[in-house]
Structure formats: structure tokens, C-alpha cells
Amino acid sequence: MKWLSLFLLTLLPTLAVAQDDPLPSWNDGPAKQSIIDFVTKVTTEGSEDFVPKYDRIATFDNDGTLWCEAPLPLQVVYVLYELKRRVATEPKLAENEMVKAALDGDFKKLLAGTHYDGLMEILAITHSGLTTDQYDQNVRNWIKIFKDKRFGYNLPGMTYQPMQELLKYLRANGFQTFIVSGGGADFMRVFTHRVYGIPPNQVVGSNALTKFELIDGQPTLTKTMDQFFVDDKAGKPVGIWQFIGRKPIAAFGNSDGDQAMLEYVTIGNKYPSFGLIVHHTDAVRAYAYDKDPPSSGKLITALEAAPKYGWTVVSMKDDWKTIFVGDK
Amino acid sequence: MKWLSLFLLTLLPTLAVAQDDPLPSWNDGPAKQSIIDFVTKVTTEGSEDFVPKYDRIATFDNDGTLWCEAPLPLQVVYVLYELKRRVATEPKLAENEMVKAALDGDFKKLLAGTHYDGLMEILAITHSGLTTDQYDQNVRNWIKIFKDKRFGYNLPGMTYQPMQELLKYLRANGFQTFIVSGGGADFMRVFTHRVYGIPPNQVVGSNALTKFELIDGQPTLTKTMDQFFVDDKAGKPVGIWQFIGRKPIAAFGNSDGDQAMLEYVTIGNKYPSFGLIVHHTDAVRAYAYDKDPPSSGKLITALEAAPKYGWTVVSMKDDWKTIFVGDK
Ligand SMILES: [Ca+2]
Ligand SMILES: [Ca+2]
């Protein structure tokens, strides 16, 4: 009995640390500390930095911030899968010049011109002209078979464990967490609740209008490309205003596409605010890139601006104990 | 002491009723009963009609459903106030043909043509070309001085007491309440949290994009009329999909402008669903109209469709004990 007590006593410090640490996949250091300091001060009642729960809004970029975007953003992987699946039975589609370019991996052709006509065409082919129910089902079917080529993980496995902990930590402290991403809103909404605990109405993304009709007496929403809106760069604060209608107090991103959002949230905020950039520095456990990314995620000007505005820069290599959620 | 006890005992039944009745401003009858039956069945665990909290989403029209829209919708009252205020110091504005028509009460002119060019022009004048902060301040200034001409109530006083109770009753039963209105999202969001307990990110309304810029180093969102979207008629289910991203299980409206939303919510829903139409039948305590409203709120086809789809029709005269919140 005495031995058991002593044994339990030696365990206590470990248990206390494990219990108290809301971010176990983060290494101790200035990045982790800056997060904890911010959350502590805005949730300490009576402090001059206290922010009422109602106004604790945090916005997260998705690709490269919450999950992997290399070598291709996962929505592009979905588009390629869909095109390949459909050309097998749709010969007219197989002859489309941009579909061919996509299936040949000719991204230069798809991204040519100032309006990315090729990319828009394959987006339109895979993201419009079908009902919201059918689109939802298509994405679900793809999720079921998806495995990352390099890591072998499924879709939830490609999310970052430290960021999952951060989402939960913020929510446990009364924050509402939103996604504000260049990715398609309808695409992300298929899985965000299951994968991140974020419901569809807290997902802001690129979007276009649907068309409502009663077809054979059944209400139907068909996806179109009308009023296509790109929720990236200056579009991010625009999307925040349109969907959330208030200025957040914290924003998390990984590229120059997040700079406007970080500026909007952290400059001239009536509350204390927090900005964070995930810097991809780990070529061994993930990917290393900034100014010359494998595809999306260019990071130059936002990284330069970080010290000026006090944004925390996270080095994936140094600050994260674990990177991917992996196969759980 | 004995007398006091007896006196308290006689009070008990009254107190019990008052405590148990979540809708005290509703008269007993089929309308009230249909609401209570629906809420009871979708919240009874183990019942085949049970709906998980996550999916308990209810959408409410605003003008004529949650507050008064006669003789003019309150946002139009705001527009006229703004035009009048501004022409005093902006001579060029005073000469604008549509501004003149608005200030003369010539709504026929404003609504002429298939695209309501006149109305769009005065909307653009009062709702674009200024920052979101400035717009917010303008609406707040107007709210401070607003008094309804007939009733003398302030803005919160013009909301319907029975609908306020209904919002609270649904939320107490795990529902998330959203506004889905033809009114401007930015207009409503100034007061919906204070007046209805509904935060800005749960307000879907007519909207247009803002423009993001750093002006003198300060992040600024300027209201534009770009990608103007009218959240009415078929636009309501479109707005629901765009902002909420899921099918609600309950919808509340008062006009043909709500019919598409009611159809979308109540036809082919995988869950039990509920539709309700507020019928304006009380000329003494409020206004009586349907096919020929004072301004907005035409109700013909949705009223005809109500029995077919099992939508509850509320008679304001017969079903409501109190109409307005009034001056509290
Ligand atoms: Ca990103
Ligand atoms: Ca209405």
C-alpha cells in the first residue's frame, strides 16, 4: 500500500501536466506561449483585456493551415478524380481541351490568362449543373476512397493534430470557430463538422448561387456559377463581413492569401487581437515551402508583415511535436 | 398565517400555468397547439420523430413575421429618413429624380419597370459608397430617434410579442434560430442580437459585396452594390443554402415571398418539419391585409398552398392575446 502510494505520487506531476496542457502536440516555446497568453487574457474576467464570449470569434484558413495542401490542394484532387470518373462514360467531356489538360497534369495551361479560364472551366464542370444533394453525394463517395499518396492517410488523417487541438482549446474557452477559406464552401461543408467540429453555417468559402425549383413537386437546389465569389486575399475580409457580420478577434492562416484577413482582424480592433501564420518548414514530416510552393500557399509578403503587426509565426518543424492526425 | 397559506394556495394553479406555458401571449387553439406538438415530438428522445439538436434549425422571415411592415417596411422608413437628412446638406442629391420621388412618396415611380430602377437607385444612395462602420452608425442614429407614427413605439416595440416568445421557446428546446429576410442583412444585423437574441452570423438577408482596402493603414470595408442578391421568393432557399448550408426543419413567414422557403423546408424533409404563416387579420390592434397589402407582404398563393402542405396559419386577431412588444 505504501509502495503504491509512492508510485502514484511520482505519477502526479506527469498527470497534472498532461491534464493542464491544452495543446499537447505543441512544443513549449514562444508560439505556443503566445496562444496561451492571448486566450488567458481575453478570458480573464475583470481584466481590461477581457472579451465577452459573444465577441470571441476566431477565423481559420483551411488549405495549409488546418490540413495539407501539397502537392495539390485536396479539392483539386477531388476535381481530377471526378473528371477521370466521368470521362469514362461521357465521351464529349473526354474531348474537352481543358479536361484533357487537367488529366494530363498541365496546370500551366489551366492557369493561363488573367481570369484562369481553364481552371474556371473544370471547376464549372465539376461544381455546377448538378443538385446540392448530388454534389454532396459525389464528395462523400470520393472521401470514402481517398488515400494520400505519400502518407497513406484518409481525409481526416491529413488534418494537422496541433491545429485540431487549437480549435478545441479555443472552443473550450468560449470562442466560436469559423473557417474562412479559398476552398469551395459546398466542398468543405460536406466534412467540416465531422472533421473539425465546425458546422456548415460557420464555414465561409468560395461560392456561387444555387437555383431553386420545384421539380416534380420536389424542392431542388441546382448549383450554378452565378455570382461566383472567390474567398481569398481581399475576398477574405469581404467574406467575413458577408457571412459573420462582425470583426473576429483572432485569425489563423499560412499564406499571402490570408494577409488581408490578418490585417482586418489585428489592425484597429477594439478588442485585443491575435494573428498567426503557419510556416511550412518541415520537409521530412510534411513539406517545406513559402515563396515557391508546390501549388497553392505562396508566403512572402505576409511573412514580411508579421513582425510589424505582431503576428505569431509557427515553424511546423520546431513548434509541432506531431504534424498529421494520421490514421486514427 | 393560515390566511396567507390559503391565499398562496389559491394562487398556485395560476402560477403553475404561467410557468408551464412557454407561449403566454398565444391564445389556446390549433395554431398554438401545432407549435407545441411539433416541438415536443422533435425533442422527445427515443421517439421516431426525434431530431438531434445539431439539426434543429428554424428560419424566420422578418418584415410582417417578427415585426410590423405596415404602412411601410421599417428599412424603407430608414431610407426616407436618410434621404431627408442628407438632402439638407447635399444639393446635388436633392436634385436627383428618384430621391425627389421618394421624398414625395411617389412609390409608383420608384417601383416602375421590371428592375425597379428607382428603388435600386435610392437603395444604392443610402446603402453603398460608405464604410460598414459608418453605415452601422447611421442606422444606430436612426434607431435612437425612431418612433412609429401610429403606435408611438420605438423599434424593439414594433416586434411581435408572440413571436418573441416563440423564438425563445425554440431556443430553449435546442433550436438555432435564423432570420431569412428580404431586408438588408447589414441593416438587420445592427439590432437583431439586441432585439431578437439572434447574432449577425445567423441573419440571412439581401446583400451585396463590400470592398476591402487599407486606407491610411487602417482596414476598411466599403459597401458596394456588386453582386447584389435579393433574399426573397426563390432567393430564400438559395440564401439558406449559401449561408446555413443545411435544410432547416421549421420555417415561419407571412407572405408569398416566403412560399419557396416553406416549400424547401417542408417538402421531402428527412426529418419532421413545420411551416407557419402569420396572417394579418387584426385591423384594430395592428393591420389587416393579405392580397392587397399597404406595401410589402402580399399573401395569395402561399395561403392557398397552406392546407396542401399542412402549414399552420396564424390569425393575429384570434391567436394572439398581445400583438406588439410595445414600450417596455
Ligand atoms: Ca492557405
Ligand atoms: Ca415578410
XYZ file of C-alpha atoms and ligand atoms in Angstrom:
658
model
C 0.000 0.000 0.000
C 2.809 2.380 0.891
C 4.642 1.472 -2.303
C 1.532 2.042 -4.360
C 1.059 5.487 -2.815
C 4.627 6.434 -3.550
C 4.274 5.155 -7.075
C 1.118 7.210 -7.602
C 2.827 10.266 -6.146
C 5.620 10.032 -8.677
C 2.993 9.933 -11.429
C 1.172 13.030 -10.212
C 3.342 15.718 -11.842
C 3.108 13.960 -15.206
C -0.644 13.626 -14.925
C -1.022 17.260 -13.908
C 0.985 18.448 -16.901
C -0.919 16.192 -19.287
C -4.214 17.403 -17.904
C -3.313 21.067 -17.806
C -1.746 21.273 -21.238
C -4.482 22.101 -23.752
C -2.002 21.896 -26.627
C -0.025 18.663 -26.072
C 1.215 18.458 -29.687
C 2.834 21.869 -29.441
C 6.401 22.182 -28.225
C 6.940 24.741 -25.492
C 8.201 27.965 -26.995
C 7.140 31.487 -27.959
C 4.465 30.372 -30.498
C 2.601 28.125 -28.053
C 3.070 30.666 -25.270
C 1.629 33.499 -27.377
C -1.548 31.482 -27.973
C -1.992 30.641 -24.299
C -1.244 34.206 -23.218
C -3.831 35.594 -25.617
C -6.566 33.142 -24.647
C -5.833 33.671 -20.950
C -6.022 37.450 -21.113
C -9.228 37.700 -23.172
C -10.995 35.184 -20.911
C -9.903 36.635 -17.552
C -12.917 38.398 -16.091
C -12.159 41.761 -14.597
C -9.059 42.170 -16.781
C -9.018 45.180 -19.103
C -8.295 42.732 -21.948
C -11.428 40.659 -21.248
C -13.586 39.988 -24.325
C -17.214 38.900 -23.818
C -17.964 35.380 -25.105
C -20.301 36.834 -27.731
C -17.367 38.552 -29.423
C -14.820 35.721 -29.195
C -14.730 34.867 -32.889
C -11.760 33.097 -34.477
C -11.321 32.522 -38.223
C -9.165 29.805 -39.764
C -7.909 29.346 -43.276
C -8.161 25.672 -44.279
C -5.656 24.618 -47.004
C -2.167 24.638 -45.487
C -3.472 25.874 -42.116
C -5.831 23.154 -40.878
C -4.849 20.460 -43.368
C -2.267 19.660 -46.009
C -2.353 21.483 -49.375
C 0.659 19.779 -51.014
C 1.433 18.574 -53.575
C -2.099 19.648 -54.625
C -4.977 21.136 -52.616
C -7.364 18.297 -51.786
C -10.234 19.938 -53.641
C -8.116 19.804 -56.811
C -7.513 16.107 -56.107
C -11.294 15.762 -55.956
C -11.745 17.639 -59.257
C -9.229 15.384 -61.015
C -10.909 12.293 -59.569
C -14.317 13.482 -60.759
C -13.091 14.293 -64.271
C -11.398 10.896 -64.568
C -14.506 9.121 -63.288
C -16.795 10.956 -65.687
C -14.755 10.853 -68.913
C -15.124 7.058 -68.798
C -18.829 7.419 -69.590
C -19.045 10.921 -71.098
C -17.120 10.937 -74.415
C -17.913 14.615 -75.060
C -16.262 15.536 -71.792
C -13.193 13.478 -72.734
C -12.700 15.718 -75.772
C -12.838 18.978 -73.796
C -9.476 20.736 -74.134
C -9.276 21.838 -70.507
C -10.394 18.464 -69.189
C -7.574 16.919 -71.214
C -5.113 19.451 -69.794
C -6.284 18.669 -66.264
C -5.961 14.916 -66.721
C -2.527 15.412 -68.303
C -1.453 17.459 -65.289
C -0.918 20.528 -67.490
C -1.641 23.105 -64.772
C 0.193 25.803 -66.715
C -2.497 25.642 -69.376
C -5.291 25.636 -66.786
C -3.880 28.707 -65.046
C -3.087 30.678 -68.234
C -4.635 34.117 -68.695
C -5.707 36.677 -66.119
C -9.066 35.004 -65.445
C -7.793 31.402 -65.205
C -10.307 30.368 -67.882
C -9.165 26.745 -67.898
C -9.427 26.346 -64.155
C -12.827 28.032 -64.162
C -13.997 25.650 -66.860
C -13.078 22.480 -64.991
C -14.476 23.974 -61.777
C -17.741 24.678 -63.582
C -17.823 21.136 -64.987
C -17.396 19.542 -61.564
C -19.123 22.123 -59.341
C -22.228 23.247 -61.242
C -25.139 21.833 -63.215
C -25.940 19.296 -60.513
C -28.118 19.420 -57.404
C -26.661 20.190 -53.993
C -27.687 16.667 -52.916
C -25.875 15.063 -55.857
C -22.751 17.174 -55.276
C -22.782 16.248 -51.594
C -23.037 12.566 -52.506
C -20.202 12.826 -55.070
C -17.868 14.384 -52.494
C -18.822 11.741 -49.913
C -18.086 8.968 -52.421
C -14.646 10.436 -53.079
C -13.896 10.870 -49.366
C -14.596 7.159 -48.838
C -11.896 6.106 -51.316
C -9.369 8.914 -50.726
C -5.888 7.942 -49.542
C -2.971 10.367 -49.656
C -0.282 9.002 -51.973
C 2.700 9.901 -49.804
C 1.325 9.223 -46.312
C -1.479 6.764 -46.958
C -3.816 8.733 -44.668
C -7.525 9.229 -45.256
C -9.061 12.720 -45.412
C -9.347 13.408 -41.649
C -5.821 11.998 -41.323
C -4.478 14.834 -43.493
C -5.500 17.466 -40.925
C -2.916 18.887 -38.541
C -3.093 17.490 -34.999
C -1.781 20.721 -33.354
C -4.445 22.784 -35.149
C -7.191 20.359 -34.124
C -6.062 20.878 -30.526
C -6.078 24.641 -31.061
C -9.669 24.587 -32.400
C -10.815 22.615 -29.349
C -8.832 24.807 -26.951
C -10.441 27.966 -28.326
C -13.945 26.469 -28.203
C -13.365 25.283 -24.627
C -12.642 28.939 -23.877
C -15.882 30.240 -25.321
C -14.651 31.031 -28.831
C -16.747 30.405 -31.912
C -14.500 28.910 -34.591
C -15.119 29.675 -38.263
C -13.375 28.519 -41.416
C -12.605 31.293 -43.929
C -11.013 29.589 -46.894
C -10.443 29.952 -50.614
C -11.801 26.422 -50.933
C -15.383 25.845 -52.033
C -17.927 26.298 -49.237
C -20.066 23.407 -50.506
C -16.987 21.170 -50.723
C -15.801 21.877 -47.193
C -19.257 21.736 -45.625
C -19.541 18.041 -46.515
C -16.965 17.173 -43.840
C -16.135 20.170 -41.590
C -18.464 19.185 -38.778
C -17.205 15.627 -38.623
C -13.556 16.524 -39.172
C -13.181 19.862 -37.343
C -16.346 20.181 -35.215
C -17.317 23.214 -37.314
C -20.924 23.264 -38.633
C -21.703 24.344 -42.237
C -23.038 27.750 -41.159
C -19.591 28.544 -39.728
C -17.816 27.770 -42.986
C -17.073 30.727 -45.279
C -15.624 29.715 -48.620
C -15.636 30.422 -52.313
C -19.201 30.099 -53.512
C -21.756 30.735 -56.217
C -25.551 30.868 -56.196
C -27.812 27.863 -56.478
C -31.087 27.870 -58.394
C -34.304 26.885 -56.624
C -37.061 24.964 -58.440
C -39.827 22.530 -57.658
C -39.059 19.571 -59.946
C -41.893 17.015 -59.975
C -43.132 18.729 -56.821
C -39.797 18.286 -55.040
C -37.759 21.327 -53.922
C -34.411 21.271 -55.687
C -31.310 23.442 -55.481
C -29.065 23.263 -58.535
C -25.509 24.547 -58.299
C -24.586 27.296 -60.787
C -21.551 29.535 -61.328
C -23.667 32.718 -60.978
C -22.205 35.417 -58.754
C -19.064 33.311 -58.292
C -17.136 34.694 -55.339
C -13.524 33.880 -54.546
C -12.957 33.899 -50.802
C -9.245 34.633 -50.951
C -6.924 37.629 -50.421
C -9.088 40.797 -50.117
C -12.070 38.469 -50.507
C -11.483 37.032 -47.028
C -12.453 40.122 -45.017
C -15.275 40.628 -47.537
C -16.485 37.064 -46.885
C -16.147 37.570 -43.127
C -18.351 40.633 -43.263
C -20.892 38.949 -45.537
C -21.221 35.735 -43.531
C -20.161 36.560 -39.974
C -21.048 40.253 -39.896
C -18.564 41.123 -37.167
C -14.812 41.570 -36.832
C -13.151 38.447 -35.346
C -10.511 38.787 -32.615
C -8.234 36.010 -33.887
C -7.189 34.849 -37.354
C -5.042 31.911 -38.488
C -3.536 31.434 -41.940
C -0.499 30.227 -43.844
C -0.093 32.341 -46.976
C -0.287 35.746 -48.582
C -3.917 34.832 -49.324
C -4.550 35.306 -45.598
C -2.802 38.651 -45.258
C -5.924 40.798 -45.763
C -7.789 38.704 -43.173
C -4.914 39.061 -40.695
C -4.797 42.816 -41.304
C -8.558 43.150 -40.945
C -8.579 41.261 -37.647
C -5.468 42.682 -35.993
C -5.281 46.335 -37.040
C -7.520 48.802 -35.191
C -9.523 46.101 -33.408
C -11.460 47.480 -30.412
C -10.516 44.278 -28.582
C -7.119 42.606 -28.079
C -6.499 40.536 -31.194
C -4.303 37.687 -32.363
C -2.828 36.758 -35.743
C -0.920 33.581 -36.573
C 0.865 32.229 -39.644
C 1.702 28.546 -40.050
C 5.092 28.397 -41.782
C 5.742 25.143 -43.671
C 9.289 24.336 -42.571
C 9.285 20.548 -42.243
C 10.291 18.733 -45.445
C 10.775 15.456 -43.577
C 7.481 15.032 -41.760
C 5.454 17.131 -44.274
C 6.531 19.764 -46.821
C 8.764 22.815 -46.677
C 7.781 25.860 -48.735
C 6.968 29.541 -48.658
C 7.828 31.712 -51.679
C 7.785 28.802 -54.106
C 5.086 26.340 -53.019
C 4.321 23.046 -54.799
C 0.956 24.553 -55.816
C -1.068 26.865 -53.529
C 0.245 28.606 -50.416
C 2.697 31.285 -51.556
C 4.037 33.096 -48.483
C 6.164 36.203 -48.972
C 4.506 39.493 -48.007
C 2.516 38.146 -45.036
C 5.722 36.739 -43.546
C 7.437 40.111 -44.007
C 4.479 41.883 -42.365
C 4.334 39.502 -39.375
C 6.818 41.279 -37.065
C 5.289 44.684 -37.814
C 1.825 43.577 -36.681
C 2.950 41.137 -34.001
C 1.639 38.043 -35.776
C 2.906 34.765 -34.353
C 4.848 32.699 -36.888
C 4.676 28.963 -36.258
C 7.508 26.793 -37.549
C 5.972 23.392 -38.194
C 9.368 21.789 -37.737
C 10.206 23.408 -34.417
C 6.824 24.119 -32.843
C 4.888 20.952 -33.608
C 5.600 17.593 -31.925
C 3.217 15.824 -34.261
C 2.064 17.073 -37.650
C -0.739 14.948 -39.015
C -3.718 13.442 -37.262
C -2.858 10.371 -39.326
C -4.837 7.149 -39.259
C -6.829 7.103 -36.059
C -50.511 32.787 8.804
C -53.338 30.415 7.888
C -54.922 33.057 5.717
C -51.655 33.692 3.987
C -51.242 29.973 3.233
C -54.748 29.735 1.839
C -54.164 32.822 -0.241
C -50.927 31.357 -1.622
C -52.699 28.057 -2.364
C -55.335 29.812 -4.461
C -52.513 31.393 -6.458
C -50.766 28.095 -7.174
C -52.751 26.923 -10.228
C -52.270 30.322 -11.866
C -48.560 30.285 -11.164
C -48.220 26.750 -12.486
C -49.958 27.647 -15.742
C -47.902 30.792 -16.154
C -44.708 28.832 -15.540
C -45.586 25.937 -17.806
C -46.887 27.971 -20.713
C -43.942 28.860 -22.948
C -46.209 30.956 -25.188
C -48.302 33.096 -22.810
C -49.274 35.643 -25.477
C -50.822 32.929 -27.661
C -54.471 32.005 -27.203
C -55.150 28.291 -26.841
C -56.194 26.871 -30.181
C -54.946 24.802 -33.112
C -52.133 27.206 -34.106
C -50.519 27.287 -30.659
C -51.133 23.551 -30.241
C -49.458 22.717 -33.567
C -46.298 24.557 -32.467
C -46.156 22.797 -29.100
C -46.886 19.399 -30.659
C -44.081 19.842 -33.193
C -41.509 20.991 -30.650
C -42.498 18.218 -28.255
C -42.176 15.450 -30.822
C -38.838 16.501 -32.303
C -37.315 16.897 -28.823
C -38.620 13.635 -27.316
C -35.668 11.248 -27.128
C -36.448 7.754 -28.266
C -39.369 8.964 -30.403
C -39.146 8.192 -34.129
C -39.713 11.923 -34.714
C -36.710 12.916 -32.611
C -34.336 15.377 -34.330
C -30.774 15.778 -32.965
C -30.037 19.266 -31.608
C -27.467 19.805 -34.344
C -30.222 19.700 -36.979
C -32.845 21.764 -35.158
C -32.692 24.803 -37.389
C -35.570 27.272 -37.659
C -35.740 30.151 -40.151
C -37.847 33.287 -39.703
C -38.857 35.933 -42.160
C -38.627 39.381 -40.514
C -40.947 42.017 -42.070
C -44.544 41.111 -41.193
C -43.446 37.951 -39.363
C -41.276 39.139 -36.480
C -42.162 42.836 -36.682
C -44.548 45.246 -38.362
C -44.138 46.041 -42.070
C -47.068 48.483 -42.419
C -47.685 51.074 -43.636
C -44.049 50.845 -44.863
C -41.281 48.324 -44.079
C -39.060 49.881 -41.427
C -35.998 49.751 -43.673
C -37.885 51.985 -46.142
C -38.644 54.350 -43.249
C -34.889 54.405 -42.638
C -34.149 55.115 -46.308
C -36.577 58.054 -46.361
C -35.105 59.403 -43.120
C -31.588 59.191 -44.548
C -32.525 60.883 -47.823
C -34.272 63.701 -45.972
C -31.335 64.133 -43.622
C -28.836 64.231 -46.462
C -30.609 66.482 -48.973
C -30.359 69.270 -46.396
C -26.587 69.427 -46.960
C -26.186 67.726 -50.372
C -27.840 69.918 -53.021
C -26.901 67.523 -55.838
C -28.772 64.739 -54.086
C -31.818 66.972 -53.695
C -31.997 67.280 -57.481
C -31.930 63.522 -58.099
C -35.202 62.487 -59.754
C -35.659 59.292 -57.724
C -34.724 60.976 -54.457
C -37.418 63.553 -55.204
C -39.917 60.770 -55.971
C -39.046 59.033 -52.689
C -39.413 62.192 -50.615
C -42.710 62.969 -52.394
C -43.949 59.469 -51.539
C -44.230 58.587 -55.248
C -43.637 54.837 -54.809
C -45.251 54.114 -58.182
C -42.360 55.891 -59.855
C -39.775 54.134 -57.696
C -41.231 50.719 -58.498
C -41.723 51.314 -62.261
C -40.032 48.939 -64.709
C -39.101 45.309 -64.332
C -35.861 46.053 -62.486
C -37.253 48.674 -60.077
C -34.570 51.103 -61.215
C -35.827 53.899 -58.985
C -35.845 51.772 -55.858
C -32.406 50.388 -56.705
C -31.100 53.923 -57.102
C -32.246 55.128 -53.688
C -31.051 51.874 -52.127
C -27.637 52.409 -53.716
C -27.548 56.003 -52.457
C -28.282 55.010 -48.856
C -26.654 51.566 -48.734
C -23.401 51.858 -50.674
C -20.387 54.132 -51.024
C -19.862 54.274 -47.261
C -17.907 52.112 -44.837
C -19.616 49.330 -42.870
C -18.768 51.291 -39.691
C -20.402 54.452 -40.999
C -23.497 52.566 -42.181
C -23.779 50.874 -38.790
C -23.557 54.263 -37.085
C -26.171 55.805 -39.393
C -28.657 53.014 -38.634
C -27.968 53.318 -34.890
C -28.584 57.077 -35.031
C -31.918 56.482 -36.736
C -32.935 53.765 -34.262
C -32.373 56.238 -31.414
C -34.918 58.706 -32.800
C -37.394 56.259 -34.382
C -40.983 56.311 -33.098
C -43.804 54.622 -35.008
C -46.357 57.255 -36.054
C -49.465 55.247 -35.220
C -48.382 53.459 -32.051
C -45.625 55.652 -30.710
C -43.391 52.620 -30.102
C -39.636 52.521 -30.573
C -38.007 49.924 -32.855
C -37.984 46.940 -30.438
C -41.569 47.885 -29.547
C -42.668 47.198 -33.137
C -41.763 43.498 -32.834
C -44.474 40.942 -32.141
C -44.604 39.687 -28.539
C -45.943 36.211 -29.502
C -43.097 35.724 -31.998
C -40.527 36.846 -29.439
C -41.891 34.124 -27.146
C -41.732 31.620 -29.992
C -38.054 32.428 -30.699
C -37.217 31.916 -27.012
C -39.301 28.734 -26.797
C -37.493 27.193 -29.759
C -34.060 28.165 -28.439
C -34.943 26.747 -25.012
C -35.622 23.500 -26.885
C -32.246 23.363 -28.573
C -33.172 25.086 -31.825
C -30.890 27.503 -33.585
C -32.945 30.454 -34.814
C -32.033 32.232 -38.045
C -33.574 35.220 -39.802
C -34.067 34.770 -43.568
C -35.483 38.034 -44.812
C -35.751 40.195 -47.907
C -34.485 43.052 -45.734
C -30.850 44.098 -45.927
C -28.509 41.862 -43.927
C -26.358 44.813 -42.845
C -29.470 46.749 -41.775
C -30.887 43.926 -39.648
C -27.581 42.930 -38.120
C -27.325 46.306 -36.361
C -30.125 45.304 -33.985
C -31.028 41.585 -34.288
C -28.937 40.445 -31.333
C -30.314 43.086 -29.011
C -33.885 42.850 -30.281
C -34.304 39.125 -31.094
C -31.320 37.426 -29.464
C -30.083 36.461 -32.944
C -26.395 37.173 -33.696
C -25.313 38.691 -37.048
C -23.976 35.360 -38.369
C -27.491 33.926 -38.063
C -29.041 36.690 -40.164
C -29.528 35.948 -43.872
C -30.754 38.925 -45.850
C -30.433 40.808 -49.097
C -26.804 41.725 -49.518
C -24.024 42.924 -51.783
C -20.264 42.718 -51.561
C -18.071 45.098 -49.656
C -14.651 46.243 -50.843
C -11.602 45.757 -48.626
C -8.789 48.314 -48.552
C -6.152 49.579 -46.180
C -6.822 53.328 -46.014
C -4.069 55.214 -44.160
C -3.021 51.831 -42.812
C -6.493 51.084 -41.412
C -8.522 48.110 -42.715
C -11.726 49.399 -44.258
C -14.770 47.708 -45.766
C -16.791 49.900 -48.110
C -20.317 48.876 -49.048
C -20.962 48.429 -52.788
C -23.886 47.167 -54.883
C -21.704 44.464 -56.532
C -23.271 41.000 -56.723
C -26.479 42.393 -55.250
C -28.600 39.470 -54.062
C -32.292 39.685 -53.205
C -33.127 37.251 -50.414
C -36.804 36.885 -51.297
C -39.064 34.337 -53.024
C -36.855 31.661 -54.693
C -33.915 33.618 -53.250
C -34.803 32.451 -49.726
C -33.883 28.762 -50.153
C -30.872 29.953 -52.163
C -29.827 32.202 -49.272
C -30.429 29.386 -46.773
C -28.115 27.090 -48.706
C -25.471 29.769 -49.149
C -25.388 30.897 -45.509
C -26.691 27.987 -43.434
C -25.705 25.117 -45.727
C -28.365 22.720 -44.426
C -32.128 22.288 -44.732
C -33.971 23.729 -41.706
C -36.804 21.778 -40.051
C -39.056 24.778 -39.383
C -39.867 27.949 -41.326
C -42.004 30.967 -40.424
C -43.247 33.615 -42.834
C -46.184 35.848 -43.719
C -46.279 36.309 -47.484
C -45.870 34.754 -50.912
C -42.226 35.839 -50.603
C -41.862 33.030 -48.051
C -43.527 30.308 -50.110
C -40.325 28.919 -51.655
C -38.714 28.777 -48.185
C -41.762 26.973 -46.756
C -41.726 24.518 -49.673
C -37.993 23.919 -49.337
C -38.279 23.219 -45.613
C -41.481 21.149 -45.516
C -41.471 19.063 -48.723
C -39.316 15.942 -48.746
C -37.520 16.762 -45.489
C -35.780 13.716 -43.981
C -36.953 14.983 -40.585
C -40.413 16.020 -39.375
C -40.856 19.641 -40.425
C -43.041 22.616 -39.626
C -44.285 25.576 -41.679
C -46.199 28.571 -40.377
C -47.783 31.647 -41.950
C -48.691 34.733 -39.926
C -51.945 36.073 -41.406
C -52.542 39.777 -40.758
C -56.190 39.795 -39.661
C -56.296 42.440 -36.958
C -57.110 45.923 -38.262
C -57.849 47.213 -34.757
C -54.695 46.260 -32.874
C -52.419 46.238 -35.966
C -53.240 45.939 -39.689
C -55.405 43.571 -41.744
C -54.181 42.589 -45.206
C -53.280 39.732 -47.479
C -53.806 40.042 -51.249
C -53.698 43.856 -51.167
C -51.150 44.922 -48.534
C -50.350 48.573 -47.666
C -46.861 47.993 -49.167
C -44.960 44.705 -48.786
C -46.462 41.383 -47.678
C -48.742 40.171 -50.479
C -50.258 36.828 -49.433
C -52.254 34.839 -52.003
C -50.589 31.661 -53.287
C -48.870 30.700 -50.024
C -52.221 30.899 -48.212
C -53.801 28.670 -50.872
C -50.937 26.178 -50.576
C -51.077 26.049 -46.748
C -53.680 23.258 -46.356
C -51.997 21.119 -49.018
C -48.656 21.140 -47.180
C -50.048 21.270 -43.648
C -48.689 24.740 -42.871
C -50.146 26.347 -39.766
C -51.949 29.616 -40.481
C -51.948 32.035 -37.554
C -54.732 34.589 -37.337
C -53.230 37.557 -35.491
C -56.715 38.591 -34.351
C -57.753 35.199 -32.960
C -54.466 33.544 -31.986
C -52.588 36.388 -30.361
C -53.506 37.877 -26.961
C -50.983 40.648 -27.388
C -49.557 41.865 -30.678
C -46.714 44.299 -30.109
C -43.912 44.223 -27.576
C -44.714 47.916 -27.189
C -42.878 50.293 -24.890
C -41.128 48.229 -22.258
Ca -3.982 28.502 -47.097
Ca -42.499 39.182 -44.821
